[in-house]
Coordinates of C-alpha atoms and ligand atoms in Angstrom, one line a residue:
X7 CA -18.5 1.2 2.9
X8 CA -21.2 -0.2 4.6
X9 CA -23.8 2.2 2.8
X10 CA -22.6 1.0 -0.7
X11 CA -22.3 -2.4 0.1
X12 CA -25.7 -2.3 1.1
X13 CA -27.0 -0.9 -1.9
X14 CA -25.0 -3.2 -4.1
X15 CA -26.8 -5.9 -2.4
X16 CA -30.3 -4.5 -2.6
X17 CA -30.1 -3.1 -6.2
X18 CA -26.8 -4.7 -7.8
X19 CA -27.3 -7.5 -10.6
X20 CA -24.5 -10.2 -11.3
X21 CA -24.9 -10.3 -14.9
X22 CA -22.4 -13.2 -15.0
X23 CA -19.3 -13.9 -13.2
X24 CA -17.5 -10.7 -14.5
X25 CA -20.1 -7.8 -14.7
X26 CA -22.1 -6.5 -12.1
X27 CA -24.8 -4.3 -13.3
X28 CA -25.5 -1.0 -10.9
X29 CA -27.8 1.2 -13.6
X30 CA -30.2 2.1 -10.7
X31 CA -27.8 4.2 -8.7
X32 CA -24.4 4.5 -10.5
X33 CA -24.5 4.0 -14.1
X34 CA -27.8 5.3 -15.6
X35 CA -30.0 6.9 -12.5
X36 CA -27.6 8.3 -10.0
X37 CA -28.4 8.3 -6.7
X38 CA -27.2 11.8 -5.4
X39 CA -27.5 11.3 -1.6
X40 CA -25.2 8.1 -2.0
X41 CA -22.5 10.3 -4.0
X42 CA -22.7 12.9 -1.5
X43 CA -21.7 10.1 1.1
X44 CA -19.1 8.6 -0.7
X45 CA -17.7 12.1 -1.8
X46 CA -17.4 12.7 2.4
X47 CA -16.0 9.4 2.7
X48 CA -13.4 10.1 0.1
X49 CA -12.6 13.8 1.5
X50 CA -12.2 12.0 4.9
X51 CA -9.6 9.4 3.7
X52 CA -7.5 11.6 1.6
X53 CA -7.6 14.9 3.6
X54 CA -4.1 14.7 4.8
X55 CA -2.6 13.8 1.3
X56 CA -2.3 17.5 0.1
X57 CA -4.5 17.2 -2.6
X58 CA -4.9 20.1 -5.0
X59 CA -7.5 18.5 -7.5
X60 CA -9.8 15.6 -8.4
X61 CA -9.4 13.9 -11.8
X62 CA -12.0 11.6 -13.1
X63 CA -12.7 9.8 -16.6
X64 CA -16.0 10.6 -18.2
X65 CA -18.9 9.7 -17.7
X66 CA -19.9 7.5 -14.8
X67 CA -17.3 8.7 -12.4
X68 CA -18.4 12.4 -12.6
X69 CA -21.5 12.4 -10.1
X70 CA -18.9 10.9 -7.4
X71 CA -15.9 13.1 -8.2
X72 CA -17.9 16.4 -7.8
X73 CA -19.3 15.5 -4.7
X74 CA -15.6 15.0 -3.4
X75 CA -14.1 17.7 -5.1
X76 CA -17.1 19.6 -3.4
X77 CA -16.4 18.3 0.2
X78 CA -12.5 18.8 -0.4
X79 CA -13.3 22.4 -1.5
X80 CA -11.1 21.7 -4.5
X81 CA -11.4 21.6 -8.2
X82 CA -12.3 18.7 -10.7
X83 CA -10.9 17.9 -13.9
X84 CA -12.7 15.7 -16.4
X85 CA -10.5 13.4 -18.6
X86 CA -12.2 13.1 -21.8
X87 CA -12.5 10.1 -24.1
X88 CA -12.3 11.7 -27.5
X89 CA -10.8 15.3 -28.1
X90 CA -13.5 17.8 -28.1
X91 CA -13.8 20.1 -31.3
X92 CA -13.4 23.3 -29.3
X93 CA -11.1 21.8 -26.6
X94 CA -8.0 21.3 -28.9
X95 CA -5.1 23.8 -27.4
X96 CA -2.5 21.6 -25.7
X97 CA -4.2 18.5 -25.5
X98 CA -2.2 15.7 -23.8
X99 CA -3.4 12.2 -25.0
X100 CA -3.3 8.5 -24.5
X101 CA -4.5 5.3 -25.5
X102 CA -6.7 3.1 -23.4
X103 CA -7.9 -0.2 -23.9
X104 CA -11.2 -1.3 -22.3
X105 CA -11.2 -5.2 -21.8
X106 CA -14.4 -5.4 -20.6
X107 CA -16.1 -3.6 -23.6
X108 CA -13.6 -4.8 -26.0
X109 CA -12.6 -1.0 -27.5
X110 CA -10.3 1.6 -27.0
X111 CA -10.0 5.2 -26.8
X112 CA -7.9 8.1 -26.6
X113 CA -8.0 9.5 -23.0
X114 CA -7.4 13.4 -23.3
X115 CA -6.7 16.4 -21.1
X116 CA -5.9 19.8 -21.8
X117 CA -2.2 20.9 -20.3
X118 CA -4.0 24.0 -19.1
X119 CA -5.9 22.2 -16.4
X120 CA -3.2 20.3 -14.7
X121 CA 0.1 21.6 -13.9
X122 CA 3.4 20.4 -12.1
X123 CA 2.1 21.8 -8.8
X124 CA -0.7 19.6 -9.1
X125 CA -1.2 16.6 -6.7
X126 CA -4.0 14.5 -7.9
X127 CA -6.6 12.4 -6.6
X128 CA -8.3 10.1 -9.0
X129 CA -11.7 8.9 -8.8
X130 CA -13.7 6.0 -10.8
X131 CA -16.7 4.3 -10.3
X132 CA -15.1 0.5 -11.2
X133 CA -12.0 -0.9 -10.8
X134 CA -11.4 -3.9 -13.3
X135 CA -8.2 -4.4 -15.0
X136 CA -6.8 -1.0 -13.9
X137 CA -6.5 0.2 -17.8
X138 CA -8.4 3.4 -17.2
X139 CA -6.5 4.2 -14.3
X140 CA -3.3 3.5 -15.6
X141 CA -4.2 5.7 -18.6
X142 CA -5.3 8.6 -16.1
X143 CA -1.8 8.3 -14.3
X144 CA 0.1 8.4 -17.6
X145 CA -1.6 11.7 -18.6
X146 CA -0.8 13.1 -15.3
X147 CA 2.7 12.2 -15.5
X148 CA 2.7 14.0 -18.9
X149 CA 1.5 17.0 -17.3
X150 CA 4.1 16.7 -14.7
X151 CA 1.5 16.1 -11.9
X152 CA 1.8 13.9 -9.3
X153 CA -0.8 11.1 -8.0
X154 CA -2.0 11.5 -4.4
X155 CA -4.4 8.1 -4.8
X156 CA -7.0 6.4 -6.3
X157 CA -10.5 6.2 -5.0
X158 CA -12.9 3.5 -6.4
X159 CA -16.7 3.0 -5.5
X160 CA -16.3 -0.8 -6.5
X161 CA -13.3 -2.9 -7.1
X162 CA -13.7 -6.3 -8.9
X163 CA -10.8 -7.5 -6.4
X164 CA -11.2 -11.1 -8.7
X165 CA -9.6 -8.9 -11.4
X166 CA -6.1 -7.7 -11.5
X167 CA -6.3 -3.7 -11.4
X168 CA -5.4 -3.3 -7.8
X169 CA -2.4 -5.1 -8.1
X170 CA -1.5 -3.2 -11.4
X171 CA -1.7 0.0 -10.0
X172 CA -0.4 -1.1 -6.4
X173 CA 2.7 -2.0 -8.2
X174 CA 3.0 1.1 -9.8
X175 CA 3.4 2.5 -6.1
X176 CA -0.3 4.0 -6.4
X177 CA -2.4 3.8 -3.0
X178 CA -5.9 2.5 -4.1
X179 CA -9.0 3.0 -1.4
X180 CA -12.0 1.1 -2.8
X181 CA -15.4 1.6 -0.9
X182 CA -16.6 -2.0 -2.0
X183 CA -14.4 -4.9 -2.9
X184 CA -16.1 -7.8 -4.8
X185 CA -14.4 -11.2 -4.0
X186 CA -17.0 -13.3 -6.3
X187 CA -19.7 -12.7 -8.6
X188 CA -22.2 -15.2 -10.2
X189 CA -26.0 -16.3 -10.5
X190 CA -27.7 -14.5 -7.5
X191 CA -24.8 -14.2 -5.8
X192 CA -22.3 -11.2 -5.0
X193 CA -19.8 -11.7 -2.3
X194 CA -17.4 -9.0 -0.6
X195 CA -13.8 -9.2 0.3
X196 CA -13.8 -10.2 4.0
X197 CA -11.6 -7.4 5.6
Ligands
G4P5 P1 -10.4 -0.8 -16.3 O1 -10.4 0.4 -16.6 O2 -10.5 -1.2 -14.8 O3 -9.2 -1.6 -17.0 O4 -11.9 -1.7 -16.9 P2 -12.3 -1.7 -18.1 O5 -11.5 -1.2 -19.0 O6 -12.3 -3.3 -18.2 O7 -13.6 -1.2 -17.8 C1 -14.1 -0.3 -19.3 C2 -15.5 0.3 -18.7 O8 -16.4 -1.1 -18.3 C3 -15.9 1.4 -17.5 O9 -16.8 1.9 -18.1 C4 -15.7 0.6 -16.5 O10 -16.5 1.5 -15.5 C5 -17.0 -0.5 -16.8 N1 -17.3 -1.6 -16.3 C6 -16.2 -2.4 -16.0 N2 -16.2 -3.7 -15.3 C7 -17.8 -3.4 -14.9 C8 -18.7 -4.0 -14.2 O11 -18.6 -5.1 -13.6 N3 -19.9 -3.4 -14.1 C9 -20.5 -2.4 -14.6 N4 -21.6 -1.7 -14.6 N5 -19.0 -1.5 -15.4 C10 -18.1 -2.1 -15.4 P3 -16.8 3.1 -19.0 O12 -16.6 2.8 -20.5 O13 -15.6 4.0 -18.6 O14 -18.3 3.9 -18.9 P4 -18.7 5.0 -18.2 O15 -17.6 5.5 -17.2 O16 -19.0 6.2 -19.2 O17 -19.8 4.4 -17.7

């Protein structure tokens, strides 16, 4: 997606060879207009897949996911990283390890919000090692739902996430695919 690639080049900062900082439009301040364009792009791409719900993982996936759900006129369900004290009935949980942050968390969803009739589009901001998306897929399968695909804003193609998900038969659609990061260097995959 040209618009997102231009924004990454204009405002993204490669902190090192692994991490791209995008705090000024995705992770901290949010560019709502860009998020709407992203939602429209995902809605167009997945329009014939029979998607019944959009799912994301809190927190940075929420903005693009809500726009996608709005454009597709279907609900959004947000997977939590810890069980809430009020949300405690029929919980499905799975542990997800984050290589980037060196932590792990219990990804959680209420079985009341997803059913076996659901065909789910997962949306997230980054695809790195694919652990978060794999955890989300595990939870959806625990709920007996099916996965329509995965929509990603920024894929770090030099990390193994895409292969890991494609090996599980998941259709991965990324709006910006980064081939290389370095000091003053952001290179996209040539398509
Ligand atoms: P994975 O799910 O693909 O395996 O990725 P990983 O666990 O390594 O990533 C953990 C967290 O780090 C995720 O955010 C992910 O979005 C973020 N992340 C990974 N690579 C980058 C990067 O290059 N730049 C930025 N800005 N973030 C990156 P999270 O913990 O879920 O946080 P949030 O959604 O609350 O922001």
